[in-house]
XYZ file of C-alpha atoms in Angstrom:
414
model
C -52.467 -15.954 20.406
C -51.226 -14.570 17.125
C -49.360 -11.343 16.598
C -46.850 -9.876 14.221
C -44.023 -7.501 13.746
C -43.625 -4.959 11.008
C -39.941 -4.336 10.474
C -36.896 -6.511 10.463
C -33.710 -4.543 9.812
C -35.710 -2.165 7.700
C -37.645 -4.829 5.821
C -41.350 -5.478 6.095
C -42.168 -9.007 7.184
C -45.263 -11.120 7.572
C -47.009 -11.806 10.888
C -45.419 -14.146 13.351
C -46.663 -16.000 16.386
C -46.175 -13.946 19.512
C -44.892 -15.183 22.852
C -48.217 -16.284 24.294
C -48.374 -17.794 27.811
C -47.055 -21.338 27.722
C -49.313 -24.208 28.717
C -46.532 -26.252 30.275
C -45.990 -30.009 30.410
C -46.533 -32.463 33.272
C -43.551 -33.772 35.284
C -41.711 -36.572 33.562
C -38.509 -37.941 32.125
C -37.424 -35.535 29.358
C -34.286 -34.740 27.406
C -33.400 -31.096 26.822
C -31.950 -30.223 23.411
C -30.737 -26.789 22.357
C -32.128 -25.967 18.944
C -32.075 -23.167 16.376
C -32.625 -22.581 12.692
C -31.656 -20.163 9.900
C -34.037 -19.328 7.060
C -34.225 -17.192 3.933
C -36.444 -14.735 5.817
C -38.833 -14.440 8.737
C -42.059 -15.332 6.961
C -43.963 -18.579 7.116
C -43.296 -19.279 3.426
C -39.523 -18.836 3.766
C -37.219 -21.829 3.491
C -34.760 -23.380 5.912
C -31.058 -22.627 5.299
C -29.562 -24.314 8.348
C -30.963 -26.467 11.147
C -28.989 -27.227 14.296
C -29.292 -29.079 17.601
C -27.034 -29.367 20.619
C -26.607 -31.533 23.708
C -23.512 -31.595 25.943
C -22.362 -34.864 24.349
C -23.428 -34.469 20.714
C -24.538 -31.872 18.226
C -26.195 -31.686 14.843
C -25.797 -29.036 12.169
C -26.750 -29.125 8.527
C -26.945 -26.444 5.837
C -29.866 -26.641 3.405
C -29.883 -25.435 -0.203
C -32.980 -23.229 -0.606
C -34.832 -22.729 -3.871
C -34.813 -18.939 -3.518
C -32.221 -16.426 -2.380
C -31.916 -15.096 1.143
C -33.338 -11.622 1.632
C -30.827 -8.879 2.587
C -31.515 -8.959 6.361
C -31.117 -12.751 6.404
C -27.821 -12.540 4.479
C -26.521 -10.027 6.973
C -27.799 -11.933 10.005
C -26.488 -15.380 9.015
C -23.448 -14.324 6.927
C -24.354 -16.699 4.102
C -25.568 -16.109 0.564
C -26.712 -18.040 -2.494
C -24.481 -17.790 -5.568
C -25.057 -19.102 -9.089
C -22.074 -20.366 -11.091
C -23.068 -21.576 -14.527
C -25.988 -23.949 -14.067
C -25.350 -24.596 -10.372
C -26.521 -22.814 -7.225
C -24.381 -22.927 -4.104
C -24.437 -21.618 -0.551
C -21.374 -19.579 0.414
C -20.004 -18.264 3.684
C -19.639 -14.477 3.531
C -16.679 -14.466 5.915
C -14.511 -17.194 4.391
C -16.045 -17.123 0.899
C -16.055 -20.934 0.969
C -18.786 -23.114 -0.487
C -20.851 -24.820 2.215
C -21.903 -28.468 2.039
C -25.682 -28.585 1.736
C -28.531 -31.066 1.511
C -32.115 -30.835 0.371
C -34.643 -29.688 2.945
C -36.334 -33.075 3.271
C -33.002 -34.879 3.740
C -31.906 -32.432 6.432
C -35.231 -32.769 8.278
C -35.087 -36.578 8.189
C -31.520 -36.516 9.521
C -32.548 -34.075 12.256
C -35.430 -36.278 13.397
C -33.170 -39.344 13.356
C -30.632 -37.486 15.514
C -33.398 -36.432 17.953
C -34.537 -40.047 18.233
C -31.002 -41.100 19.146
C -30.761 -38.290 21.719
C -34.066 -39.305 23.282
C -32.649 -42.707 24.182
C -34.543 -44.238 27.080
C -36.322 -41.016 28.081
C -39.928 -42.121 28.458
C -41.539 -38.729 27.858
C -39.510 -37.466 24.904
C -37.501 -34.395 23.975
C -38.015 -30.696 24.736
C -36.439 -28.296 22.225
C -34.940 -25.196 23.861
C -34.451 -22.099 21.688
C -34.078 -18.376 22.301
C -36.114 -15.772 20.408
C -37.635 -12.447 21.493
C -40.506 -13.048 19.061
C -41.476 -16.617 18.366
C -41.035 -17.499 14.686
C -39.015 -20.659 14.098
C -41.337 -23.234 15.766
C -44.097 -22.422 13.290
C -41.658 -22.472 10.366
C -40.337 -25.884 11.423
C -43.809 -27.372 11.872
C -44.889 -26.043 8.483
C -41.838 -27.587 6.800
C -42.457 -30.917 8.515
C -46.110 -30.856 7.467
C -45.086 -30.137 3.877
C -43.000 -33.328 3.744
C -45.398 -35.502 5.834
C -42.882 -35.783 8.682
C -44.968 -34.137 11.403
C -46.358 -37.339 12.946
C -42.912 -38.872 13.298
C -41.596 -35.630 14.770
C -44.375 -35.483 17.382
C -43.560 -38.994 18.591
C -40.166 -37.695 19.763
C -40.587 -33.982 20.498
C -43.147 -33.105 23.162
C -42.754 -29.342 23.225
C -40.765 -26.141 22.682
C -39.290 -23.928 25.416
C -38.301 -20.335 24.657
C -35.299 -19.343 26.752
C -36.191 -15.681 26.293
C -39.395 -16.177 28.316
C -37.493 -18.031 31.040
C -34.869 -15.291 31.333
C -37.539 -12.595 31.270
C -39.057 -14.047 34.455
C -35.982 -15.326 36.278
C -33.615 -12.432 35.499
C -36.023 -9.505 35.666
C -34.153 -7.899 38.593
C -30.606 -8.385 37.319
C -30.630 -7.887 33.530
C -32.341 -5.244 31.448
C -32.196 -6.910 28.051
C -32.707 -10.634 27.576
C -31.056 -11.187 24.207
C -28.915 -14.271 23.795
C -25.803 -12.140 23.289
C -26.334 -10.270 26.557
C -27.184 -13.354 28.598
C -24.200 -15.314 27.300
C -21.885 -12.399 28.118
C -23.287 -11.856 31.624
C -23.906 -15.465 32.706
C -21.400 -17.492 30.713
C -18.704 -14.819 30.240
C -18.656 -15.542 26.501
C -18.435 -13.129 23.592
C -19.388 -15.078 20.486
C -20.754 -14.422 17.041
C -24.359 -15.521 16.717
C -24.580 -15.879 12.944
C -24.372 -19.689 13.114
C -27.382 -21.734 14.254
C -25.141 -24.326 15.956
C -23.632 -21.672 18.238
C -27.034 -20.212 19.101
C -28.424 -23.674 19.914
C -25.494 -24.357 22.243
C -25.774 -21.020 24.038
C -29.562 -21.343 24.416
C -29.167 -24.632 26.317
C -26.191 -23.448 28.370
C -28.058 -20.342 29.541
C -30.944 -22.502 30.769
C -28.544 -24.868 32.546
C -26.798 -21.896 34.185
C -30.111 -20.509 35.454
C -31.006 -23.924 36.859
C -27.678 -24.288 38.636
C -28.055 -20.799 40.093
C -31.527 -21.511 41.449
C -30.431 -24.776 43.033
C -27.483 -23.020 44.678
C -29.749 -20.247 45.940
C -32.090 -22.811 47.475
C -29.191 -24.509 49.217
C -29.465 -27.667 47.151
C -26.540 -29.495 45.666
C -25.523 -27.800 42.451
C -26.077 -29.753 39.281
C -22.902 -28.325 37.693
C -22.793 -27.176 34.104
C -25.036 -29.956 32.821
C -22.415 -32.083 31.085
C -24.790 -35.066 30.909
C -27.429 -35.833 28.308
C -29.883 -36.739 31.056
C -31.013 -33.287 32.125
C -31.253 -32.835 35.878
C -34.638 -32.686 37.542
C -33.900 -29.118 38.600
C -33.387 -27.942 35.030
C -36.543 -29.681 33.845
C -38.546 -28.202 36.715
C -37.172 -24.770 35.881
C -38.462 -24.751 32.297
C -41.433 -27.131 32.586
C -43.937 -24.324 33.078
C -42.489 -22.448 30.065
C -42.830 -25.348 27.636
C -45.404 -25.079 24.861
C -46.623 -28.570 23.850
C -46.336 -29.493 20.200
C -50.101 -29.781 19.711
C -50.569 -26.244 21.064
C -47.958 -24.968 18.622
C -49.965 -26.625 15.843
C -53.076 -24.711 16.917
C -51.139 -21.447 16.937
C -49.877 -22.242 13.447
C -53.460 -22.733 12.281
C -54.370 -19.375 13.836
C -51.444 -17.730 12.095
C -52.649 -19.061 8.752
C -56.088 -17.535 9.384
C -54.451 -14.166 10.052
C -52.475 -14.498 6.827
C -55.651 -15.289 4.895
C -57.349 -12.197 6.312
C -54.305 -10.110 5.417
C -54.397 -11.416 1.870
C -58.078 -10.495 1.622
C -57.109 -6.903 2.507
C -54.713 -6.649 -0.416
C -57.122 -4.503 -2.515
C -57.046 -1.875 0.262
C -53.314 -1.802 0.976
C -51.918 -3.042 -2.341
C -50.927 0.406 -3.633
C -49.352 1.421 -0.313
C -47.299 -1.779 -0.192
C -45.757 -0.846 -3.534
C -44.553 2.549 -2.310
C -41.379 3.453 -0.431
C -40.062 1.380 2.448
C -41.522 3.750 5.026
C -44.955 3.541 3.434
C -44.748 -0.261 3.293
C -43.914 -0.447 6.959
C -46.799 1.803 7.883
C -49.264 -0.036 5.637
C -48.192 -3.407 7.077
C -48.883 -2.137 10.584
C -52.384 -0.937 9.685
C -53.186 -4.133 7.809
C -51.990 -6.236 10.737
C -54.290 -4.370 13.136
C -57.320 -5.204 10.994
C -56.316 -8.851 10.485
C -55.738 -9.491 14.178
C -59.113 -7.932 14.944
C -60.754 -10.623 12.730
C -61.751 -8.059 10.110
C -61.609 -9.117 6.461
C -62.387 -7.385 3.183
C -65.919 -8.803 2.869
C -66.916 -7.354 6.227
C -65.491 -3.959 5.300
C -67.476 -3.967 2.059
C -70.709 -4.754 3.885
C -70.165 -2.019 6.460
C -69.360 0.562 3.773
C -72.384 -0.308 1.651
C -74.715 -0.020 4.658
C -73.342 2.773 6.843
C -70.491 4.429 4.886
C -67.925 6.359 6.955
C -69.872 6.166 10.216
C -69.990 2.383 9.975
C -66.256 2.091 9.366
C -65.535 4.393 12.276
C -67.755 2.324 14.581
C -66.175 -0.934 13.399
C -62.642 0.336 14.083
C -63.604 1.593 17.551
C -65.273 -1.671 18.546
C -62.956 -4.281 17.037
C -59.505 -2.750 16.539
C -58.854 -2.287 20.231
C -55.080 -2.510 19.946
C -54.766 0.607 17.765
C -53.725 4.028 19.003
C -55.834 7.096 18.319
C -53.714 8.293 15.387
C -53.673 4.758 13.939
C -57.463 4.633 14.098
C -57.668 7.904 12.178
C -55.212 6.688 9.549
C -57.068 3.385 9.180
C -60.313 5.242 8.640
C -58.691 7.506 6.062
C -57.149 4.597 4.128
C -60.423 2.659 4.073
C -62.493 5.684 3.098
C -60.110 6.554 0.258
C -60.331 2.985 -1.017
C -64.116 2.766 -1.072
C -64.559 6.382 -2.208
C -62.082 6.957 -5.094
C -62.932 10.660 -5.272
C -61.413 11.231 -1.851
C -57.638 11.709 -1.799
C -55.331 10.890 1.081
C -53.684 13.775 2.919
C -49.873 13.844 3.087
C -48.563 12.672 6.450
C -46.574 15.367 8.241
C -44.864 12.853 10.510
C -43.282 11.113 7.541
C -42.163 14.409 6.042
C -40.433 15.450 9.256
C -38.556 12.158 9.565
C -37.438 12.355 5.961
C -36.259 15.896 6.622
C -33.681 14.686 9.155
C -32.059 12.253 6.753
C -32.678 14.068 3.504
C -31.579 17.476 4.900
C -35.025 18.879 4.189
C -35.274 20.803 7.419
C -35.733 24.418 8.392
C -32.229 25.414 7.364
C -32.548 23.709 4.011
C -35.856 25.440 3.347
C -34.337 28.802 4.229
C -31.380 28.199 1.919
C -33.741 27.321 -0.905
C -35.668 30.541 -0.274
C -32.423 32.517 -0.317
C -31.484 30.975 -3.654
C -34.911 31.882 -4.983
C -34.537 35.485 -3.773
C -31.089 35.771 -5.276
C -32.262 34.432 -8.596
C -35.225 36.787 -8.487
C -33.007 39.938 -8.241
C -32.464 41.868 -11.460
C -29.283 40.791 -13.264
C -27.144 43.393 -15.091
C -27.941 43.970 -18.758
C -25.061 42.792 -20.944
C -26.703 43.522 -24.318
C -25.677 47.201 -24.503
C -22.252 48.785 -24.580
C -23.104 50.983 -21.600
C -23.497 48.047 -19.251
C -20.868 47.660 -16.458
C -19.517 44.440 -17.949
C -19.161 45.909 -21.432
C -17.393 48.998 -20.077
C -14.799 46.735 -18.454
C -14.340 44.637 -21.555
C -14.116 47.391 -24.177
C -10.917 49.054 -22.881
C -9.187 45.666 -22.775
C -10.109 45.035 -26.402
C -8.788 48.476 -27.413
C -5.541 47.813 -25.577
C -5.043 44.593 -27.440
C -5.602 46.342 -30.793
C -3.025 49.040 -30.017
C -0.387 46.528 -29.085
C -0.965 44.680 -32.316
C -0.598 47.947 -34.234
C 2.750 48.566 -32.642
C 3.978 45.147 -33.660
C 2.851 45.710 -37.230
C 4.902 48.890 -37.484
């Protein structure tokens, strides 16, 4: 299943793979590895900035020098930035302002796979990577990077699947916790308040949360507690806890292929939404949402052209009703309006009142502001006193003062 999100800290982002039901893996001898990754953004084409792994006995963390700069949300989230000094580009820590040691992306990926192979050891069935994300993004980004450098086959020999700790917590902690973010779970379960800007820390906490849930379930069942999981060989209880939530690597590959199809359909819709995507941030967000609805409904630009040429507005309306089932009623109307305005240039889009009201709160364009503007208009419209004649009120006040000044000067002259 493929889905997307529209806004990330105020920035429009590309579709991502949603948290679809996991297929699971059969029972076996696995190693659990906490894993996380930083990137220049949240799109499939963004580059890796840091890749990290964690086990109770060893850890891996490596910064990567990207070819492009991090977008503003990524800089804020990871507290790193790219700086250029002379002919050289460097990655700097925003907190300490120190230059970070980096490698190329391919070198970091090779080192990461080598480290995973050493962690696997004598585990017959391979490694399961445990991460924590509300919306699944980084598995697809990692697989795409590995495919780009022809490292995917070697990776699949070691890694058998990905387990999202968010999905595990959502099921196991539904009655005790309201939000399942890594920050909340680490505070409630592990009694830790930590910054989450570093991928190494997030990888460690993701694995420790899973181990804590496993220990709690074993204690609740009356079994012997497995402790805090200070051994590389994950206990059978921990593996059984997450086994049903694991997405095999080959299934992730299929989801990545589906994501690319959605991206291709979105690109085909660029003629429709191109102008809206060049407007203000609010318009971009809204246009991205509408475009996503069409792409996920398997609607591309060629199909829209055919429907318009055959049935005009009625055909578009029928197509939206039948295929875009995930849209709300107002979104269906806006989609129809955008499409009709594109195919019929004479028709102009109506201004959206909802956007105007929201802008009014921030831009002080509300009822009071409108009234004040009207008052200013009324005041400026009233008749001002005439100052061109000597009989005007202002002239009458000024003339005596001038006469007084002349008399005083006469006295001095005498």
